[in-house]
Coordinates of C-alpha atoms and ligand atoms in Angstrom, one line a residue:
M242 CA -77.8 75.1 50.8
D243 CA -77.1 72.5 48.2
M244 CA -78.1 74.2 44.9
L245 CA -78.9 71.0 43.3
R246 CA -79.8 67.6 45.1
I247 CA -80.9 64.3 43.1
S248 CA -81.9 61.4 44.9
G249 CA -82.4 57.9 43.4
L250 CA -83.0 59.2 39.8
R251 CA -84.4 56.3 37.5
K252 CA -84.8 56.5 33.6
R253 CA -85.3 53.8 31.2
F254 CA -86.0 53.9 27.4
G255 CA -87.8 50.9 26.4
D256 CA -85.9 48.2 27.9
K257 CA -82.8 50.1 28.4
E258 CA -82.3 51.4 32.0
V259 CA -80.2 54.4 31.7
L260 CA -80.2 55.8 35.2
R261 CA -80.2 53.3 37.8
G262 CA -80.9 55.4 40.9
L263 CA -78.6 58.2 40.6
D264 CA -77.7 60.5 43.6
L265 CA -76.1 63.7 43.0
T266 CA -75.4 66.9 45.2
V267 CA -74.2 70.2 43.7
P268 CA -73.0 72.5 46.3
E269 CA -73.8 76.3 46.3
N270 CA -71.3 78.3 44.2
S271 CA -69.4 75.2 43.1
I272 CA -68.0 74.4 39.7
F273 CA -69.1 71.0 39.2
G274 CA -67.9 68.8 36.7
F275 CA -70.3 65.9 35.8
I276 CA -67.9 63.1 33.9
G277 CA -69.2 60.3 32.2
Q278 CA -68.6 58.6 29.0
N279 CA -70.4 58.6 25.8
G280 CA -74.1 57.3 26.4
A281 CA -73.7 57.4 30.1
G282 CA -76.8 59.5 30.7
K283 CA -75.5 63.2 31.4
T284 CA -77.9 64.5 29.0
T285 CA -80.5 62.6 30.5
T286 CA -79.8 63.7 33.8
M287 CA -79.8 67.5 32.9
K288 CA -83.1 67.2 30.9
S289 CA -84.5 65.4 34.0
V290 CA -83.5 68.7 36.2
L291 CA -85.0 70.9 33.6
G292 CA -88.4 68.8 34.0
L293 CA -88.2 68.0 30.1
L294 CA -88.0 64.3 30.6
K295 CA -90.3 62.3 32.8
A296 CA -88.0 60.0 35.2
D297 CA -89.3 56.6 36.2
G298 CA -88.2 57.6 39.8
G299 CA -86.5 59.6 42.1
E300 CA -86.5 63.3 43.4
I301 CA -84.9 66.3 42.2
L302 CA -84.7 69.8 44.1
V303 CA -83.4 72.8 42.4
N304 CA -82.5 75.4 45.3
G305 CA -84.6 73.5 47.6
E306 CA -87.8 73.2 45.3
R307 CA -88.8 69.9 43.8
V308 CA -88.8 69.6 40.2
V309 CA -92.1 68.6 38.4
Y310 CA -92.2 66.9 35.0
G311 CA -93.7 69.2 32.4
Q312 CA -93.9 72.4 34.8
T313 CA -91.3 74.9 34.8
A314 CA -91.4 76.8 37.8
T315 CA -87.8 75.5 39.0
N316 CA -86.4 76.4 35.7
R317 CA -86.7 80.2 36.8
H318 CA -83.5 79.3 38.9
I319 CA -81.6 77.8 35.9
G320 CA -79.9 78.9 33.1
Y321 CA -79.3 76.0 30.5
L322 CA -76.9 75.7 27.3
P323 CA -77.7 72.4 25.4
D324 CA -75.3 70.2 23.9
V325 CA -75.9 71.5 20.5
P326 CA -77.6 75.0 21.0
E327 CA -79.6 76.3 18.1
F328 CA -80.0 80.2 17.2
Y329 CA -81.8 82.3 14.4
S330 CA -78.8 82.4 12.2
F331 CA -80.1 85.7 10.8
M332 CA -79.7 87.6 14.0
T333 CA -76.8 89.6 15.6
A334 CA -75.5 88.5 19.0
P335 CA -77.2 91.8 20.3
E336 CA -80.5 91.3 18.7
Y337 CA -80.5 87.4 19.8
L338 CA -80.3 88.6 23.4
D339 CA -82.6 91.0 23.2
F340 CA -85.2 88.7 21.7
C341 CA -84.7 86.0 24.6
G342 CA -85.2 88.8 27.2
A343 CA -88.5 89.8 25.6
I344 CA -89.5 86.2 25.2
G345 CA -88.3 85.6 28.9
G346 CA -90.7 88.6 29.9
M347 CA -87.6 90.8 31.0
D348 CA -87.8 94.4 31.3
K349 CA -86.4 96.1 28.0
R350 CA -84.0 98.5 29.9
E351 CA -82.7 95.4 32.3
T352 CA -82.3 93.5 29.0
S353 CA -80.1 95.8 27.3
K354 CA -78.0 96.5 30.4
R355 CA -77.7 92.7 31.1
R356 CA -77.1 92.0 27.2
D357 CA -73.8 94.6 27.3
E358 CA -72.5 93.0 30.4
L359 CA -72.7 89.6 29.0
L360 CA -71.4 90.2 25.6
E361 CA -68.3 91.8 27.3
L362 CA -68.2 88.7 29.4
V363 CA -68.0 86.2 26.6
G364 CA -66.0 88.6 24.4
L365 CA -68.7 89.3 21.7
R366 CA -69.1 93.1 22.4
E367 CA -67.4 94.1 19.2
E368 CA -69.3 91.4 17.1
T369 CA -71.3 92.8 14.3
H370 CA -71.8 89.6 12.2
R371 CA -74.8 87.6 12.3
V372 CA -74.9 84.3 14.2
G373 CA -74.9 82.3 10.9
G374 CA -71.4 83.2 10.3
F375 CA -70.2 82.4 13.8
S376 CA -67.6 79.8 14.6
R377 CA -68.9 76.9 17.1
G378 CA -66.6 78.5 20.1
M379 CA -68.8 81.7 19.5
K380 CA -71.9 80.1 19.4
Q381 CA -71.0 78.3 22.8
R382 CA -70.1 81.9 24.1
L383 CA -73.4 83.1 22.9
G384 CA -75.2 80.4 24.2
I385 CA -73.6 81.0 27.6
A386 CA -74.5 84.7 27.8
Q387 CA -78.1 83.6 26.9
A388 CA -78.3 81.0 29.6
L389 CA -76.8 83.9 32.3
L390 CA -79.2 86.5 31.0
A391 CA -81.9 86.2 33.6
R392 CA -79.1 85.7 36.5
P393 CA -79.9 82.2 37.1
K394 CA -78.6 80.4 40.4
L395 CA -77.5 77.4 38.5
L396 CA -76.0 77.3 35.1
I397 CA -76.2 74.1 33.5
C398 CA -74.0 73.5 30.4
D399 CA -74.2 70.0 28.5
E400 CA -70.6 69.4 27.0
P401 CA -69.9 73.0 26.4
T402 CA -66.3 72.4 25.1
S403 CA -66.5 68.9 23.7
A404 CA -66.7 70.3 19.9
L405 CA -63.8 72.7 20.2
D406 CA -60.4 73.2 19.6
P407 CA -58.0 74.1 22.6
L408 CA -57.9 77.7 22.4
G409 CA -61.8 77.7 22.2
R410 CA -61.8 75.4 25.2
K411 CA -60.0 77.7 27.3
E412 CA -62.2 80.7 26.3
I413 CA -65.3 78.6 27.6
L414 CA -63.4 77.3 30.7
D415 CA -62.5 80.9 31.6
I416 CA -65.8 82.1 31.3
L417 CA -67.2 79.5 33.5
L418 CA -64.6 80.5 36.1
A419 CA -65.2 84.0 35.7
V420 CA -69.3 83.2 36.5
R421 CA -68.6 81.4 39.6
E422 CA -69.0 84.9 41.6
Q423 CA -72.8 85.0 40.2
T424 CA -73.8 81.4 39.9
T425 CA -73.3 77.9 40.5
V426 CA -71.8 76.0 37.3
L427 CA -72.8 72.2 36.6
F428 CA -71.1 71.2 33.3
S429 CA -70.8 67.8 31.8
T430 CA -67.9 66.6 30.1
H431 CA -65.8 63.8 29.0
I432 CA -62.8 65.8 29.0
L433 CA -61.0 65.4 32.1
T434 CA -58.3 68.0 31.9
D435 CA -61.2 70.7 31.5
V436 CA -62.2 69.3 34.8
E437 CA -59.0 69.5 36.6
R438 CA -58.4 72.8 35.4
I439 CA -61.6 74.7 36.8
C440 CA -63.7 72.5 39.1
T441 CA -64.1 72.6 42.6
D442 CA -66.3 69.2 42.8
V443 CA -66.8 66.3 40.6
A444 CA -69.1 63.0 39.9
F445 CA -68.2 60.4 37.9
L446 CA -71.4 58.9 36.0
H447 CA -70.9 55.3 35.2
G448 CA -73.6 52.2 34.8
G449 CA -76.5 54.5 35.7
T450 CA -75.0 55.7 38.8
V451 CA -72.6 58.3 40.2
R452 CA -69.7 56.2 41.3
V453 CA -67.7 58.6 43.1
Q454 CA -68.5 62.5 44.0
G455 CA -66.6 64.8 46.0
T456 CA -64.3 67.9 45.9
L457 CA -61.6 67.3 43.6
G458 CA -58.9 67.5 46.4
E459 CA -61.2 64.8 48.4
I460 CA -61.3 62.5 45.6
K461 CA -57.7 63.0 44.5
S462 CA -56.6 61.9 48.1
R463 CA -58.8 59.0 48.3
F464 CA -58.0 57.6 44.9
G465 CA -54.6 58.8 44.5
Q466 CA -52.1 56.1 44.3
D467 CA -48.9 56.7 46.2
E468 CA -46.6 56.8 43.1
Y469 CA -42.7 58.2 42.8
L470 CA -40.9 58.9 39.6
L471 CA -37.6 58.1 39.8
E472 CA -35.0 59.2 36.9
T473 CA -31.5 58.0 37.0
D474 CA -28.5 58.6 34.5
S475 CA -28.2 55.3 32.7
E476 CA -29.8 52.0 31.5
A477 CA -27.4 50.2 33.5
H478 CA -28.5 51.5 36.7
L479 CA -32.1 51.4 35.6
T480 CA -31.6 47.5 35.2
A481 CA -29.8 47.3 38.9
I482 CA -32.9 48.8 40.4
T483 CA -35.7 46.8 38.2
G484 CA -33.5 43.6 39.3
A485 CA -33.7 44.3 43.0
F486 CA -37.6 45.5 42.9
P487 CA -39.2 43.8 39.7
A488 CA -42.7 45.9 40.8
V489 CA -41.1 48.8 39.7
R490 CA -42.2 49.8 36.3
R491 CA -40.5 51.1 33.4
G492 CA -41.4 54.9 32.5
T493 CA -40.2 56.9 29.7
G494 CA -36.5 57.2 28.8
N495 CA -34.4 56.5 32.0
Q496 CA -37.6 56.6 34.1
L497 CA -39.0 54.4 36.7
I498 CA -42.4 54.5 38.5
C499 CA -42.5 53.2 41.9
S500 CA -45.8 52.5 43.5
V501 CA -45.9 52.5 47.2
K502 CA -48.5 50.0 47.2
D503 CA -46.0 47.4 45.7
T504 CA -42.5 48.6 46.7
P505 CA -42.0 51.0 49.7
A506 CA -40.2 54.2 48.4
F507 CA -37.8 54.1 51.0
E508 CA -36.3 50.9 50.5
V509 CA -35.7 51.9 46.8
L510 CA -34.2 54.9 47.9
G511 CA -31.8 52.8 50.4
F512 CA -30.9 50.9 47.5
V513 CA -30.0 53.9 45.4
S514 CA -28.0 55.4 48.1
A515 CA -26.1 52.0 49.0
H516 CA -25.2 51.5 45.1
R517 CA -24.4 54.9 45.0
I518 CA -26.7 55.5 41.8
P519 CA -27.0 59.1 40.8
L520 CA -30.6 60.3 40.9
V521 CA -31.3 62.8 38.4
K522 CA -34.9 63.2 39.7
W523 CA -37.2 61.6 42.5
E524 CA -40.7 63.2 42.7
R525 CA -44.1 62.2 43.9
V526 CA -46.5 61.5 41.0
E527 CA -49.6 63.5 41.2
P528 CA -52.8 61.4 40.2
T529 CA -54.6 62.4 37.6
L530 CA -58.5 62.6 37.0
E531 CA -57.8 60.2 33.9
T532 CA -56.3 57.5 35.9
M533 CA -59.0 57.7 38.7
F534 CA -61.6 57.5 36.1
M535 CA -60.2 54.5 34.5
E536 CA -60.1 52.9 37.9
V537 CA -63.7 53.7 38.5
I538 CA -64.9 52.4 35.2
E539 CA -62.9 49.3 35.5
S540 CA -64.3 48.5 38.8
Ligands
ATP204 N1 -84.9 59.6 23.4 C1 -84.2 58.7 23.6 N2 -85.1 57.4 23.3 C2 -84.4 56.1 23.6 N3 -82.8 56.3 24.0 C3 -82.5 57.3 24.5 C4 -83.0 58.5 24.4 N4 -82.6 59.5 25.1 C5 -81.1 59.0 25.1 N5 -81.4 57.8 25.0 C6 -80.5 56.6 25.4 O1 -79.8 56.8 26.5 C7 -78.2 56.7 26.8 C8 -78.1 57.9 27.6 O2 -78.0 59.0 26.8 P1 -77.6 60.5 26.9 O3 -77.7 61.4 25.9 O4 -78.2 61.0 28.4 O5 -75.8 60.3 27.3 P2 -74.7 61.2 27.4 O6 -73.9 60.7 28.5 O7 -75.4 62.6 27.2 O8 -73.7 60.8 26.2 P3 -73.0 61.7 25.4 O9 -71.7 62.1 25.8 O10 -72.9 61.0 23.9 O11 -73.8 63.0 24.9 C9 -77.8 56.5 25.4 O12 -77.7 55.0 25.3 C10 -79.1 57.0 24.7 O13 -79.0 56.1 23.6
MG205 MG1 -75.0 64.1 26.1

């Protein structure tokens, strides 16, 4: 079953129409990357899923149940890490999780057990300082632990890595990968390399709608331009090739990029062979999400 299904979601703020009929389907057990530029409407979408914003149209189903604005029934399936999580700075991490368990009506013994498991998972088990002294990365990790406390079926994280350095980002991504066994993960981001590292599924949000959605593999094969990288040993040989095939582009150093769309790769190889040009490298260029995203937003 789909863990989250959004259809035709509309939302405007004043005369600004932010979501214009957004459709999104998050399959169970996926790690779903929700990609969009600043202001695209990622947070607006997530808050609508949580029933915190009143949509102007459309339907949202969480685990098959309809979300109703202002009601929290569907939120029992969801753990949420907001874009800027707030904590009581005077508490320690275990105190904070105990507090969240208590206000969530969880059994005390169950909370203690889950608290220790989660602190271990997010690498804060040995941490005795108060949250006020935590780094941003530590706060995000505690926020994920808090979001997972009640064993949600769906974990929603709003830009969990955006404010972090590469090491802090890696720590968060590793945690999201590790929790995949327990829960479906939906996270928003504009850092495409993070998505490529851990996501099974992605959606590009642009202009108020989801432009492209699918598994990472599907999207790569759909959008991937067939390109080859050719490297030879000298400027003279490069010039010979570009002279014969004007559509071949210069890369870095002694490299050329040959797009199959413009120039059949085997003709280039035939030319290289006929002129006995030494090849240092000939390889297929893997399309990146970055190039696909640019293609989507420019279309
Ligand atoms: N409460 C509000 N009142 C008026 N406009 C709003 C409100 N909330 C969001 N917006 C506008 O809606 C648009 C989408 O905002 P949203 O925060 O959903 O984008 P986002 O994709 O999360 O961006 P970011 O990457 O910066 O977090 C923005 O133009 C924003 O200014
Ligand atoms: Mg946002």
